[in-house]
mmCIF file of C-alpha atoms and ligand atoms in Angstrom:
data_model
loop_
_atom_site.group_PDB
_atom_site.id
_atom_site.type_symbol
_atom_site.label_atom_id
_atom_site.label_comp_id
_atom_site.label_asym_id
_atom_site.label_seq_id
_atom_site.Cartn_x
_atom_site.Cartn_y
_atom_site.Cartn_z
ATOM 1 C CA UNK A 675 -11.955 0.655 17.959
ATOM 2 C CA UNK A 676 -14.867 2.436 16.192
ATOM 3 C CA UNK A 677 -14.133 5.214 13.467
ATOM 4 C CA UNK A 678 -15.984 8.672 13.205
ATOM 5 C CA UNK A 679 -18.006 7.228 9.725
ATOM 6 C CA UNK A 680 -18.605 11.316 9.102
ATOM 7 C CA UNK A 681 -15.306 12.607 9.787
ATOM 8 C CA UNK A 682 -14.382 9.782 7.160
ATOM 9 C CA UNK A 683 -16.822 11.199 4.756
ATOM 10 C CA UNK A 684 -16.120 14.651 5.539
ATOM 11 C CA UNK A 685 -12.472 14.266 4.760
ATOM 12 C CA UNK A 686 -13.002 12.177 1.546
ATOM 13 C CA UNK A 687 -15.398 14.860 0.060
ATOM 14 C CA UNK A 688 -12.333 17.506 0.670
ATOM 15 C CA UNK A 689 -9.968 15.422 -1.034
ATOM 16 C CA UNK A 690 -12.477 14.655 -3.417
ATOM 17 C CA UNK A 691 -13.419 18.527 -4.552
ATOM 18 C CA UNK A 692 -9.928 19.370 -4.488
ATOM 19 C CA UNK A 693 -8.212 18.787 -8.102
ATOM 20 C CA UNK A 694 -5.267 17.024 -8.485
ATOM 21 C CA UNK A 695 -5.066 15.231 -11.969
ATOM 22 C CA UNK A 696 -1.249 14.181 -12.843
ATOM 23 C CA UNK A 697 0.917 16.753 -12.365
ATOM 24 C CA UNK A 698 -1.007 18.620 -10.545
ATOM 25 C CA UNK A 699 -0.865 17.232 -6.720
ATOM 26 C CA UNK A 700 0.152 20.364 -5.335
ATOM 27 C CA UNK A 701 -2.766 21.293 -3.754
ATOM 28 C CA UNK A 702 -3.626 17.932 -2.430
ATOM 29 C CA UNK A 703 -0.355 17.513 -1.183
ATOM 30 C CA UNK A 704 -0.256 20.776 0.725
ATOM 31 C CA UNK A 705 -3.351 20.029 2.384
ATOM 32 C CA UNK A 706 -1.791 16.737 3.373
ATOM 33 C CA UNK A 707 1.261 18.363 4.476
ATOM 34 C CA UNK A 708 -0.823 20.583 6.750
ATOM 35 C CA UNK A 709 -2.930 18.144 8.267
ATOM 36 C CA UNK A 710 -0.386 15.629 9.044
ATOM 37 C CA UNK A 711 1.771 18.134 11.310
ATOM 38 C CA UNK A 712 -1.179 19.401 12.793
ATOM 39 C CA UNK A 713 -1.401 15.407 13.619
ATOM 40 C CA UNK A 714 2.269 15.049 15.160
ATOM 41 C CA UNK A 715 4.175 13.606 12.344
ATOM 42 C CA UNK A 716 7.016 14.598 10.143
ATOM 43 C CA UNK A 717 6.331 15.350 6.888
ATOM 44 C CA UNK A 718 8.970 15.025 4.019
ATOM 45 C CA UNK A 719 8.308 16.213 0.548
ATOM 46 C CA UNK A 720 10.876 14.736 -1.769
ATOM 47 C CA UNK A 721 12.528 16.207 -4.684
ATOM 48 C CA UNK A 722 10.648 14.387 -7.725
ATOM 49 C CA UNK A 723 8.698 16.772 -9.177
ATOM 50 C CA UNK A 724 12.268 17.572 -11.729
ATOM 51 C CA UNK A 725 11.719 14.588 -13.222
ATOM 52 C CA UNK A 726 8.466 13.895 -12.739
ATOM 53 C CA UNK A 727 7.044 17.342 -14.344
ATOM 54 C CA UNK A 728 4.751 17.705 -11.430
ATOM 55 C CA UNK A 729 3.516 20.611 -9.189
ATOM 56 C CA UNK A 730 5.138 19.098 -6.120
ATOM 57 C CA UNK A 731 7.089 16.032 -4.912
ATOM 58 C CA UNK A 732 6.240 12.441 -2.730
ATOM 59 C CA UNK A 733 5.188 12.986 0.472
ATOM 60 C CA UNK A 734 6.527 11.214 2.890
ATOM 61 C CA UNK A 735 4.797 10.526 6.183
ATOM 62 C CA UNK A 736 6.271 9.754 9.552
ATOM 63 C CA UNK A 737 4.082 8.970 12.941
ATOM 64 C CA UNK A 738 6.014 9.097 16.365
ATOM 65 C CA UNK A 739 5.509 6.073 17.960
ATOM 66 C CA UNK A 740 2.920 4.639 19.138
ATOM 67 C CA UNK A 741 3.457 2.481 22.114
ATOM 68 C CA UNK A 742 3.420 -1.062 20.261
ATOM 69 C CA UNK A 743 6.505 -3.432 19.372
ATOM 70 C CA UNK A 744 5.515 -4.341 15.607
ATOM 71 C CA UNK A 745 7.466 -4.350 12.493
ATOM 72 C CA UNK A 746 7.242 -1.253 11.110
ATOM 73 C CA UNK A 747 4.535 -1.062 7.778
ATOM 74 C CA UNK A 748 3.766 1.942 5.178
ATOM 75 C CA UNK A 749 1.080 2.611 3.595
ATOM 76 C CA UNK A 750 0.731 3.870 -0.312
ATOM 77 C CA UNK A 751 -1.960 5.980 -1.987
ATOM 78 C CA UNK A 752 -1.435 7.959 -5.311
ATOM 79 C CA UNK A 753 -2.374 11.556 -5.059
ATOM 80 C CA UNK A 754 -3.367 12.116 -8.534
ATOM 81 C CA UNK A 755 -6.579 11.160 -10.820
ATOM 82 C CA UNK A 756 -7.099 10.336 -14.366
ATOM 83 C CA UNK A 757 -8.746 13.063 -16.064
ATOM 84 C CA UNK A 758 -11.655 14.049 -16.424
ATOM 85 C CA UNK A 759 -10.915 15.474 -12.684
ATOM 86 C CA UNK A 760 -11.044 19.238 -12.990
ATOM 87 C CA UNK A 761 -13.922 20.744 -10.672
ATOM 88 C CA UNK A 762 -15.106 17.762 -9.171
ATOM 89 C CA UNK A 763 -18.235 18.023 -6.901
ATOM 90 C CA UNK A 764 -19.096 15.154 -4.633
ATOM 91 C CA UNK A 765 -22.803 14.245 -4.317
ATOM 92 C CA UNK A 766 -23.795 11.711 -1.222
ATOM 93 C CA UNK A 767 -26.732 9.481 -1.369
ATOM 94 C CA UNK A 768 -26.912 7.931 1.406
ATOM 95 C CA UNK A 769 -24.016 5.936 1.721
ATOM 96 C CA UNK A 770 -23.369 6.462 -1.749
ATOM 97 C CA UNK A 771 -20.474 8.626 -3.372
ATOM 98 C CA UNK A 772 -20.592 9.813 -7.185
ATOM 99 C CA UNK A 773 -19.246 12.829 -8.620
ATOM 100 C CA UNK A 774 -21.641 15.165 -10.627
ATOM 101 C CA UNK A 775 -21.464 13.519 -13.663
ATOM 102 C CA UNK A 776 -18.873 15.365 -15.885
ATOM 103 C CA UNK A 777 -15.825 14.131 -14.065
ATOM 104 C CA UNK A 778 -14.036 11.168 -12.153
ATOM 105 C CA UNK A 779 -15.000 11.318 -8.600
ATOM 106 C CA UNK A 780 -11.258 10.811 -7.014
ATOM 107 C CA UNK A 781 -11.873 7.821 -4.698
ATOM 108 C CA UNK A 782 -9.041 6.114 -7.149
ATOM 109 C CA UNK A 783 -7.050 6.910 -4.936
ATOM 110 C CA UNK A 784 -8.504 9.309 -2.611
ATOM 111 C CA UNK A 785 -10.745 7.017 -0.685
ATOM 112 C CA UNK A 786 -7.083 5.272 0.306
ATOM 113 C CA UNK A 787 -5.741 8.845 1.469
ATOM 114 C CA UNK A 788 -9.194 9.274 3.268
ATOM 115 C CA UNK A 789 -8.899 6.021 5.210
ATOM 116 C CA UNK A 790 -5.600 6.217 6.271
ATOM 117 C CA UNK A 791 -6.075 9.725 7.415
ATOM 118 C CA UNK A 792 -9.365 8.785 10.068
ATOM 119 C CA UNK A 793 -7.342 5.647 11.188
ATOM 120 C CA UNK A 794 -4.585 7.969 12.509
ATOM 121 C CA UNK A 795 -6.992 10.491 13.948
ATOM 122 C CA UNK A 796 -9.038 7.530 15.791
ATOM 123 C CA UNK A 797 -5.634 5.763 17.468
ATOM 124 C CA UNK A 798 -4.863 9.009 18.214
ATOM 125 C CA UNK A 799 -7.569 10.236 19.773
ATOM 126 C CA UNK A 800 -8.708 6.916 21.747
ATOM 127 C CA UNK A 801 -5.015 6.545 22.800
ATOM 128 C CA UNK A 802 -5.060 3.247 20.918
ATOM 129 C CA UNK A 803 -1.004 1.935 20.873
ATOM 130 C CA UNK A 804 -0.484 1.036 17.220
ATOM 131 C CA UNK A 805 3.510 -0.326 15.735
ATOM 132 C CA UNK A 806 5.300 1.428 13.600
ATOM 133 C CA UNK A 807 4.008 3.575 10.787
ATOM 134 C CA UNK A 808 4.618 5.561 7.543
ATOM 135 C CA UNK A 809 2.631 6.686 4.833
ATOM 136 C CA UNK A 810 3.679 7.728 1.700
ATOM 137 C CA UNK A 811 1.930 9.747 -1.077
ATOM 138 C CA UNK A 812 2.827 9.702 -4.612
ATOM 139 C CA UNK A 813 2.529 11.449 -7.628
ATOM 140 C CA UNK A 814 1.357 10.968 -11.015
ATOM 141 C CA UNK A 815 0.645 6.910 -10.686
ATOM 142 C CA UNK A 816 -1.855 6.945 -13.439
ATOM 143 C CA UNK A 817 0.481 8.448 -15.674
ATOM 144 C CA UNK A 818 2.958 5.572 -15.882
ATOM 145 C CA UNK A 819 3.940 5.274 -12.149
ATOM 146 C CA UNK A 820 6.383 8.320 -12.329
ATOM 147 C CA UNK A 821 6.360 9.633 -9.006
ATOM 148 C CA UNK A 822 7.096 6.104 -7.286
ATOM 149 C CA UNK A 823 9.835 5.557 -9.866
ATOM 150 C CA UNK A 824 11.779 8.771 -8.961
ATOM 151 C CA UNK A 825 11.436 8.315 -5.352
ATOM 152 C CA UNK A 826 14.325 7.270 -3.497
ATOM 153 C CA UNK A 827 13.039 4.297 -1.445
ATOM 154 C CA UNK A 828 15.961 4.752 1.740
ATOM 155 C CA UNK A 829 13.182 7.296 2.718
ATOM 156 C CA UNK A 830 10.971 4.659 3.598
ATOM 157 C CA UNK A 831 12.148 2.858 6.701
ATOM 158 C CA UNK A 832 9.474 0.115 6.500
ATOM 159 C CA UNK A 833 10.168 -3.102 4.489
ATOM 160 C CA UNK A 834 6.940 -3.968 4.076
ATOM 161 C CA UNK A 835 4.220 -2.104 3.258
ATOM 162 C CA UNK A 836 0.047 -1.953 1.647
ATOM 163 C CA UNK A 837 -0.494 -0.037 -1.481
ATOM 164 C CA UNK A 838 -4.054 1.076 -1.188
ATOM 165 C CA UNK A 839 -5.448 1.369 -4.810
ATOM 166 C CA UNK A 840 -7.735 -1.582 -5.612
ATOM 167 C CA UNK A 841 -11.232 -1.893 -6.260
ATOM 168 C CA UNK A 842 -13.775 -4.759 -4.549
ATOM 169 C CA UNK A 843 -13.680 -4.936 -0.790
ATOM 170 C CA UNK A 844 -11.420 -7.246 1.431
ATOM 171 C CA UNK A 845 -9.346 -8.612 -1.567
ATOM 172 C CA UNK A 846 -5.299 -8.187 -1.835
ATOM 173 C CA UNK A 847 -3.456 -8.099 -5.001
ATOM 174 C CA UNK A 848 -0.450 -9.757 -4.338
ATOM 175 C CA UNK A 849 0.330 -10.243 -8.228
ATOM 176 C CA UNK A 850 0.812 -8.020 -11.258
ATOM 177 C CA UNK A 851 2.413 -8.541 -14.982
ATOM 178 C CA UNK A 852 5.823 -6.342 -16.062
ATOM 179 C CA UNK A 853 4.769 -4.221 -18.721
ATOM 180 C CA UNK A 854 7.638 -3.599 -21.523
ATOM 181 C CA UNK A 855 6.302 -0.344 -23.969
ATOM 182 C CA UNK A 856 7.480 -0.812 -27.667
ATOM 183 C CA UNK A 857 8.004 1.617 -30.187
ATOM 184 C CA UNK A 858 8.688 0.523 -34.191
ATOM 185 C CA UNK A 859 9.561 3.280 -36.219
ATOM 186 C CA UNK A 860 9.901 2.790 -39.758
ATOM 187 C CA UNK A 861 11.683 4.750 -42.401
ATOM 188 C CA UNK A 862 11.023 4.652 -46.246
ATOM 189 C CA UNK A 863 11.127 6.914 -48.990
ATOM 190 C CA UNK A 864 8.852 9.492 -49.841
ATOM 191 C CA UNK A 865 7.780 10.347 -53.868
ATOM 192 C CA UNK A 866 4.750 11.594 -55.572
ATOM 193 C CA UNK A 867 2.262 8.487 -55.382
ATOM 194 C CA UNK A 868 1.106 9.433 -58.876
ATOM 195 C CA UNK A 869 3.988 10.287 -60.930
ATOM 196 C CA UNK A 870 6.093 8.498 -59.102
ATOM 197 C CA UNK A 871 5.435 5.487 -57.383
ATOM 198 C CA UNK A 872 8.269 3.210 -58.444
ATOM 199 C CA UNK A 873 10.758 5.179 -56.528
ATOM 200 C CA UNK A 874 9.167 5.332 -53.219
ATOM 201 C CA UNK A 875 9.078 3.269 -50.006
ATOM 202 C CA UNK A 876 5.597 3.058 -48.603
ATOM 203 C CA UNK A 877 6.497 2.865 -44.195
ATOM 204 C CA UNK A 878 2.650 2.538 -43.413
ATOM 205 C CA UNK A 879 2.376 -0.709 -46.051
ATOM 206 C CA UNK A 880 5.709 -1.883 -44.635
ATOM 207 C CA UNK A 881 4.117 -1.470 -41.027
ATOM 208 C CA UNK A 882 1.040 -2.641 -42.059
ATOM 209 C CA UNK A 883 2.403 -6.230 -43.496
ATOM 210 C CA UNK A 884 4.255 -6.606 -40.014
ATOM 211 C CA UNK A 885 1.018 -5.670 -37.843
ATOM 212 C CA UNK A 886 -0.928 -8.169 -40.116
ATOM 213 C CA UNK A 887 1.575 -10.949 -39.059
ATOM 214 C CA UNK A 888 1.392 -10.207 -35.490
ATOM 215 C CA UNK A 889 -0.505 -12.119 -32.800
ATOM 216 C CA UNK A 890 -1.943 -9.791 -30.268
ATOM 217 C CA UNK A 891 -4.534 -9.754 -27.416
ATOM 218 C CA UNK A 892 -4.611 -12.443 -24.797
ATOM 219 C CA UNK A 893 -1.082 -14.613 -26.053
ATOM 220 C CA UNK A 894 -1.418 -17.346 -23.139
ATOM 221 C CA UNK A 895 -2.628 -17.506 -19.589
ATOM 222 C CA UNK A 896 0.423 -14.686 -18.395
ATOM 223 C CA UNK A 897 0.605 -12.496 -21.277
ATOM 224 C CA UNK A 898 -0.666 -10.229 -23.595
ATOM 225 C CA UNK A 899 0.063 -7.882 -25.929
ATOM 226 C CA UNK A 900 -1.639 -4.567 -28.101
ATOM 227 C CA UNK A 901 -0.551 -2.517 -31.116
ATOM 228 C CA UNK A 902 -2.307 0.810 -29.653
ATOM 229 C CA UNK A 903 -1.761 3.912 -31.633
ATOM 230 C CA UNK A 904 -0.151 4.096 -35.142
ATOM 231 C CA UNK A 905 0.850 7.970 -36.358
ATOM 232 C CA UNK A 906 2.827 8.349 -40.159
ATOM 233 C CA UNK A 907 1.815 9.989 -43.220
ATOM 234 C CA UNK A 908 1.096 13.438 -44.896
ATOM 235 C CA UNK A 909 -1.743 13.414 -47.460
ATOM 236 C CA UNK A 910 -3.345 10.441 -50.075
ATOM 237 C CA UNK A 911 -0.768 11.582 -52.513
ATOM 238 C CA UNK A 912 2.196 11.316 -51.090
ATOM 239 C CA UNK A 913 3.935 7.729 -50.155
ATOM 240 C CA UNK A 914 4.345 8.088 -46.309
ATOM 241 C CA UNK A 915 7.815 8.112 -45.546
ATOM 242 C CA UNK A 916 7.751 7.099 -41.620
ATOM 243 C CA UNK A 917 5.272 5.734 -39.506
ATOM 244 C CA UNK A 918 5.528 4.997 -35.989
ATOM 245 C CA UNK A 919 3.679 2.089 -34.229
ATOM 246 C CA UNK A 920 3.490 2.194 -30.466
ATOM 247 C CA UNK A 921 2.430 -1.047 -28.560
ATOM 248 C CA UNK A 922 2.395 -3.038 -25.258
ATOM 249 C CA UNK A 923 3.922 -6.309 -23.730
ATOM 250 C CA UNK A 924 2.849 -7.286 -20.386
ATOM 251 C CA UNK A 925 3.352 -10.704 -18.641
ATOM 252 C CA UNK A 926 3.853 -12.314 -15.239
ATOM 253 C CA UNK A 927 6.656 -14.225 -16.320
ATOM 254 C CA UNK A 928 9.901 -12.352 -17.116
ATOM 255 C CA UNK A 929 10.993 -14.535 -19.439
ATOM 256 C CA UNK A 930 8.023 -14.747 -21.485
ATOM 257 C CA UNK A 931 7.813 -11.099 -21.572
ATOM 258 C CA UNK A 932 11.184 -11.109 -23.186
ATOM 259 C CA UNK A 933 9.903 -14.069 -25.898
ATOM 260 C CA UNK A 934 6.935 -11.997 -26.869
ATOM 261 C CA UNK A 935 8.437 -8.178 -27.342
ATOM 262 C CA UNK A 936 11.413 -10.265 -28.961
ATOM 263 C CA UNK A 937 9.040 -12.328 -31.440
ATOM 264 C CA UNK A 938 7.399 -8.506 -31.786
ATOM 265 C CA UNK A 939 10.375 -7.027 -33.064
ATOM 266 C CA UNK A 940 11.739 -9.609 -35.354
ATOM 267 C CA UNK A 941 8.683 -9.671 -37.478
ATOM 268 C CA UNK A 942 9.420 -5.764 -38.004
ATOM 269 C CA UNK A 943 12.615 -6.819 -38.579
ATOM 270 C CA UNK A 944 11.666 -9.836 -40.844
ATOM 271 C CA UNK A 945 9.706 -7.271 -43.260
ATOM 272 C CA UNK A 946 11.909 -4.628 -43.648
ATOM 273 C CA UNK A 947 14.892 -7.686 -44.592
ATOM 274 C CA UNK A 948 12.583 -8.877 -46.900
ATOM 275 C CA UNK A 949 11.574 -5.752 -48.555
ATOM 276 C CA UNK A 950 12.754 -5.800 -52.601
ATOM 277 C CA UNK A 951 12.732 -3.324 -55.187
ATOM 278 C CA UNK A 952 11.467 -4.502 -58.180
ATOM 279 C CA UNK A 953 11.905 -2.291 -60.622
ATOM 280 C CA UNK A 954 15.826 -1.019 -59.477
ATOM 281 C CA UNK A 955 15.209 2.659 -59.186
ATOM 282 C CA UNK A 956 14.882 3.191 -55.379
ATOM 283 C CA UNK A 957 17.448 5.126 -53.755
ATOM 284 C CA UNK A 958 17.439 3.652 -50.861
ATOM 285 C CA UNK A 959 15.942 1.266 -48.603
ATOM 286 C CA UNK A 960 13.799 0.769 -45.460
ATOM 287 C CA UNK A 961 14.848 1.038 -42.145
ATOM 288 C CA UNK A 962 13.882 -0.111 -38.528
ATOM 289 C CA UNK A 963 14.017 2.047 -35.037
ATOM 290 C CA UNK A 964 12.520 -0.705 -32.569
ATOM 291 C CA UNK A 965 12.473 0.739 -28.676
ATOM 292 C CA UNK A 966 11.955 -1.708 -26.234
ATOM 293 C CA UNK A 967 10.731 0.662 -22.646
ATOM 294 C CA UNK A 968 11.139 -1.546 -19.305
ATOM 295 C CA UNK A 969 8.145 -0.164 -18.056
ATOM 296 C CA UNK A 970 7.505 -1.621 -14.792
ATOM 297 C CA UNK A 971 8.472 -5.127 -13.739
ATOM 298 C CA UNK A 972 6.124 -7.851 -12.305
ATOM 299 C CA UNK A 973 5.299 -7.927 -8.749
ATOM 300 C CA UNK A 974 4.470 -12.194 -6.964
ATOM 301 C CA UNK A 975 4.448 -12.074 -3.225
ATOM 302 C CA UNK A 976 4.222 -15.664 -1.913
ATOM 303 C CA UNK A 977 1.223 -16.197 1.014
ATOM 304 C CA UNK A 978 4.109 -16.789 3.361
ATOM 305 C CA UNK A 979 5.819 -13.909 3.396
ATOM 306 C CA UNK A 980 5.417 -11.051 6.278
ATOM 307 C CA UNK A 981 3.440 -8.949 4.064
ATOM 308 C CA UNK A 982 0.555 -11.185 3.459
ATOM 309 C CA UNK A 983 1.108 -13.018 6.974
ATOM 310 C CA UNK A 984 0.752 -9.393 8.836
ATOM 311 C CA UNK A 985 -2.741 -8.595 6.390
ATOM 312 C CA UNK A 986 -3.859 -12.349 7.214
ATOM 313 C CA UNK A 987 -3.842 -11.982 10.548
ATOM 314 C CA UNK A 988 -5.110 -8.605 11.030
ATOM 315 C CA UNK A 989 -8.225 -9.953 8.543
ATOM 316 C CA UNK A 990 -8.782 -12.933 11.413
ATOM 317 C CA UNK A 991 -8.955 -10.492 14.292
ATOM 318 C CA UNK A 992 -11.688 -8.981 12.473
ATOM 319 C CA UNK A 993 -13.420 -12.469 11.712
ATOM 320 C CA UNK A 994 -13.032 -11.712 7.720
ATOM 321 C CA UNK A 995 -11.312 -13.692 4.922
ATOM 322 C CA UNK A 996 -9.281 -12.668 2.371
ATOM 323 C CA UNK A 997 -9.877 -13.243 -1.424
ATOM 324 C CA UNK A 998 -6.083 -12.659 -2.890
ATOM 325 C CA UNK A 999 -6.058 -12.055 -6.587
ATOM 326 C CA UNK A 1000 -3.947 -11.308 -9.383
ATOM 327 C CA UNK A 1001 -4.047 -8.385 -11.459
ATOM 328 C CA UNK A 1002 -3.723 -7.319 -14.839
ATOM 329 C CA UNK A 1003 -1.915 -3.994 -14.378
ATOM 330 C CA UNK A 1004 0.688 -1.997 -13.104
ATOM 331 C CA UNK A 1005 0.494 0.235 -10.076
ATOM 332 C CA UNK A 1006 3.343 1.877 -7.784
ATOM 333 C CA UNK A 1007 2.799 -1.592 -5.986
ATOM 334 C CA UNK A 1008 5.085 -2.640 -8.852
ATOM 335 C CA UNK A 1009 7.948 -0.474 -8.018
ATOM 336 C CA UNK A 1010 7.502 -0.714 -4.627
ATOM 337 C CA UNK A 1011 8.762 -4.340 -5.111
ATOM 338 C CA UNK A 1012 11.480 -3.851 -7.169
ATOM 339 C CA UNK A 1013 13.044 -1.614 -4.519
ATOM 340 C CA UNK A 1014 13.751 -4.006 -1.409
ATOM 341 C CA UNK A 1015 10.319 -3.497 0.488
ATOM 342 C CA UNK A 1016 7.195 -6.044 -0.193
ATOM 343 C CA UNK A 1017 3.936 -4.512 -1.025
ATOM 344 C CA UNK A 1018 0.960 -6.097 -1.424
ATOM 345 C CA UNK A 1019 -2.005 -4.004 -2.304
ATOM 346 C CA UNK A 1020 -5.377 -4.057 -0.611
ATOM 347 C CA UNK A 1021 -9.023 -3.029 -2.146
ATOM 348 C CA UNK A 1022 -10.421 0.142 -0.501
ATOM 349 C CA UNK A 1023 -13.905 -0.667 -2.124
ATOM 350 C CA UNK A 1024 -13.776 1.636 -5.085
ATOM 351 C CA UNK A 1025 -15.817 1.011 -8.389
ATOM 352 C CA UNK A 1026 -16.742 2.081 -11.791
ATOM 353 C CA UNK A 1027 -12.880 3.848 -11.528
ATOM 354 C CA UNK A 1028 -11.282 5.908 -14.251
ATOM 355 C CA UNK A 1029 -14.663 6.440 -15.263
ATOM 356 C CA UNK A 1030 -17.674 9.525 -14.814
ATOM 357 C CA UNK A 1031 -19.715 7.039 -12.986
ATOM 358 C CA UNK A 1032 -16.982 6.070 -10.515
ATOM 359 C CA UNK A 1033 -18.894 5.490 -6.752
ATOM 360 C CA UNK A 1034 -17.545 4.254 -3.387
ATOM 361 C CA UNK A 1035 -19.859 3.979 -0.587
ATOM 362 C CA UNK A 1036 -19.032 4.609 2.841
ATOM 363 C CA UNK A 1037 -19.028 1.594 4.711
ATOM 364 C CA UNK A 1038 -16.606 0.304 2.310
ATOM 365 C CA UNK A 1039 -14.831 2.671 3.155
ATOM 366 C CA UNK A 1040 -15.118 2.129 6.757
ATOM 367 C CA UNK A 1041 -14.275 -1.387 6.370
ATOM 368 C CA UNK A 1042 -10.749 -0.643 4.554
ATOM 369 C CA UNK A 1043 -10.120 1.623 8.062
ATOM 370 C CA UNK A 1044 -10.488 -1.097 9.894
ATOM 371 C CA UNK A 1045 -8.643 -3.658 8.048
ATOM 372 C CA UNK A 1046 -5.664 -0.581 8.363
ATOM 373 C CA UNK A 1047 -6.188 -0.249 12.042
ATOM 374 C CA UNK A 1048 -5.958 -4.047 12.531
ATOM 375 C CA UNK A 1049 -2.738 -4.069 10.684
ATOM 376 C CA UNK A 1050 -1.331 -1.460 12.917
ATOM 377 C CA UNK A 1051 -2.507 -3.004 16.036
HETATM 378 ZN ZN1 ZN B 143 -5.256 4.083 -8.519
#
């Protein structure tokens, strides 16, 4: 059941050294397109890239069958990479995979892609009979999941399925928070802070007393919550009259989610209420735009479900345990779950990602092949 370890690396260096950050798949996913038909399947590219802004659309792939009575599984990668990822070049140590230095490398999430493509080419070729199969390739992940969330999931005829975009080797996620984004935008009144100042409404102070009351960072063992970018004023002499504050809420229980963003907004709410004007002569007073933004919800798949069963048992036929862990993000794993397919997602040995000193090495690669393979047969 042995894979070709240098068509493996061959095939992840191409990926690799060609460019896809978000919105700009295209190239990846027309060499994907081509190779997969040259490989038998069908190959679907959706219509996402309207609302997704990208180059090109999800790609889905479809194997004929092979010979064994399974349910059918698909398998997940992301096509894109976090910037820096223009004119990467792969250097090989070794074993060892690191990019040149001045950009990501691309095995988040190419080393997935890679893997999934040299399973299919060794069933293939050693006429190995493997269930069921899809694969399915989406765009711009890393930029807030939008590819998976414009996909129509009745394309996938799997209901369960691996996303393969974790680092660490032989561990499955098979937990993530929900994520809300929050926005507070805060009107006051502008006037000339030095011949003026009574008749103003200062938004940043306003903002500022409300951040100050806030409890942020780790909020109890399932959530947590950031105040991440604040944008509002002209120049020192001018009382700012809007500010907006963007933030975070994530958490792996729905309903504490809800608490938090909800205990969030009312002390905006609480100091723009409060606000008084001494002196009588504002024209006016302060307002409050709060924006909740579902952003993705939280994904728990129990050990005894078919998703983790099917990985479990594939793991004993290769005499390896699993670690399953929880993680602190979301991924198109997320989504996956919310439409009516279970996902778990599995390591592909990956490290140092979203990062200039990203590096996979091959037999970690090789070992997430097999892991596939065993699922499939
Ligand atoms: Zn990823």
């Amino acid at each position: 059941m042995s894979i070709n370890l240098e068509r493996l690396a061959s095939v992840f260096t191409t990926l690799c050294e060609i460019d896809s950050p978000s919105k700009q798949e295209g190239r990846v996913a027309a060499y994907l397109k081509s190779l997969f038909a040259d490989m038998g399947a069908e190959v679907i590219e959706d219509d996402s890239a309207d609302k997704t802004g990208s180059d090109c659309g999800n790609l889905f792939v479809r194997f004929p069958k092979g010979g064994l009575d399974r349910e059918p599984v698909f398998f997940n990668c992301h096509m894109d990479t976090v910037l820096p990822a223009i004119g990467v070049k792969v250097k090989r140590e070794g074993e060892i995979f690191t990019s040149a230095g001045d950009t990501v490398l691309g095995s988040d999430d190419k080393a997935g892609i890679a893997a999934l493509i040299e399973v299919m080419r060794t069933l293939q070729e050693k006429n190995i009979p493997y269930g069921p199969v899809e694969y399915v390739f989406t765009t711009c992940e890393e930029i807030g999941l939008l590819g998976v969330k414009a996909l129509d999931p009745t394309f996938i005829h799997a209901k369960i399925g691996y996303a393969l975009d974790s680092s660490g080797i032989n561990r499955v996620v098979v937990g993530a928070p929900a994520a809300n984004r929050i926005t507070a935008e805060i009107k006051g009144i502008a006037a000339h802070a030095g011949l003026s100042p009574e008749k103003g409404i200062n938004a940043i102070h306003l903002a500022a007393r409300a951040m100050a009351r806030l409890k942020l960072g780790r909020l109890d063992p399932e959530s947590t919550a950031n105040i991440g970018l604040i944008e509002g004023g002209i120049a020192s002499n001018i009382i700012p009259e809007s500010v907006l504050v963007t933030g975070e809420v994530r958490s792996h229980a729905v309903k504490l989610l809800a608490e938090h963003t909800e205990h969030i907004r009312s002390i905006f709410q609480a100091e723009i209420d409060n606000w008084t004007d001494p002196d009588g002569v504002v024209a006016g007073r302060p307002s409050l735009d709060f924006r909740i933004i579902d952003d993705y919800p939280a994904m728990k798949l129990e050990r005894g479900s078919a998703v983790i069963k099917r990985v479990e048992t594939a793991a004993a036929a290769l005499d390896r345990k699993l670690d399953y862990v929880v993680a602190g993000g979301g991924s198109d794993a997320n989504i996956f779950n919310s439409y009516s397919t279970q996902c778990a997602i599995l390591s592909t040995g990956m490290d140092k990602v979203h990062s200039t000193r990203e590096t996979i090495t091959l037999s970690d690669m090789a070992l997430t092949a097999e892991l596939i393979m065993a699922i499939l047969t």
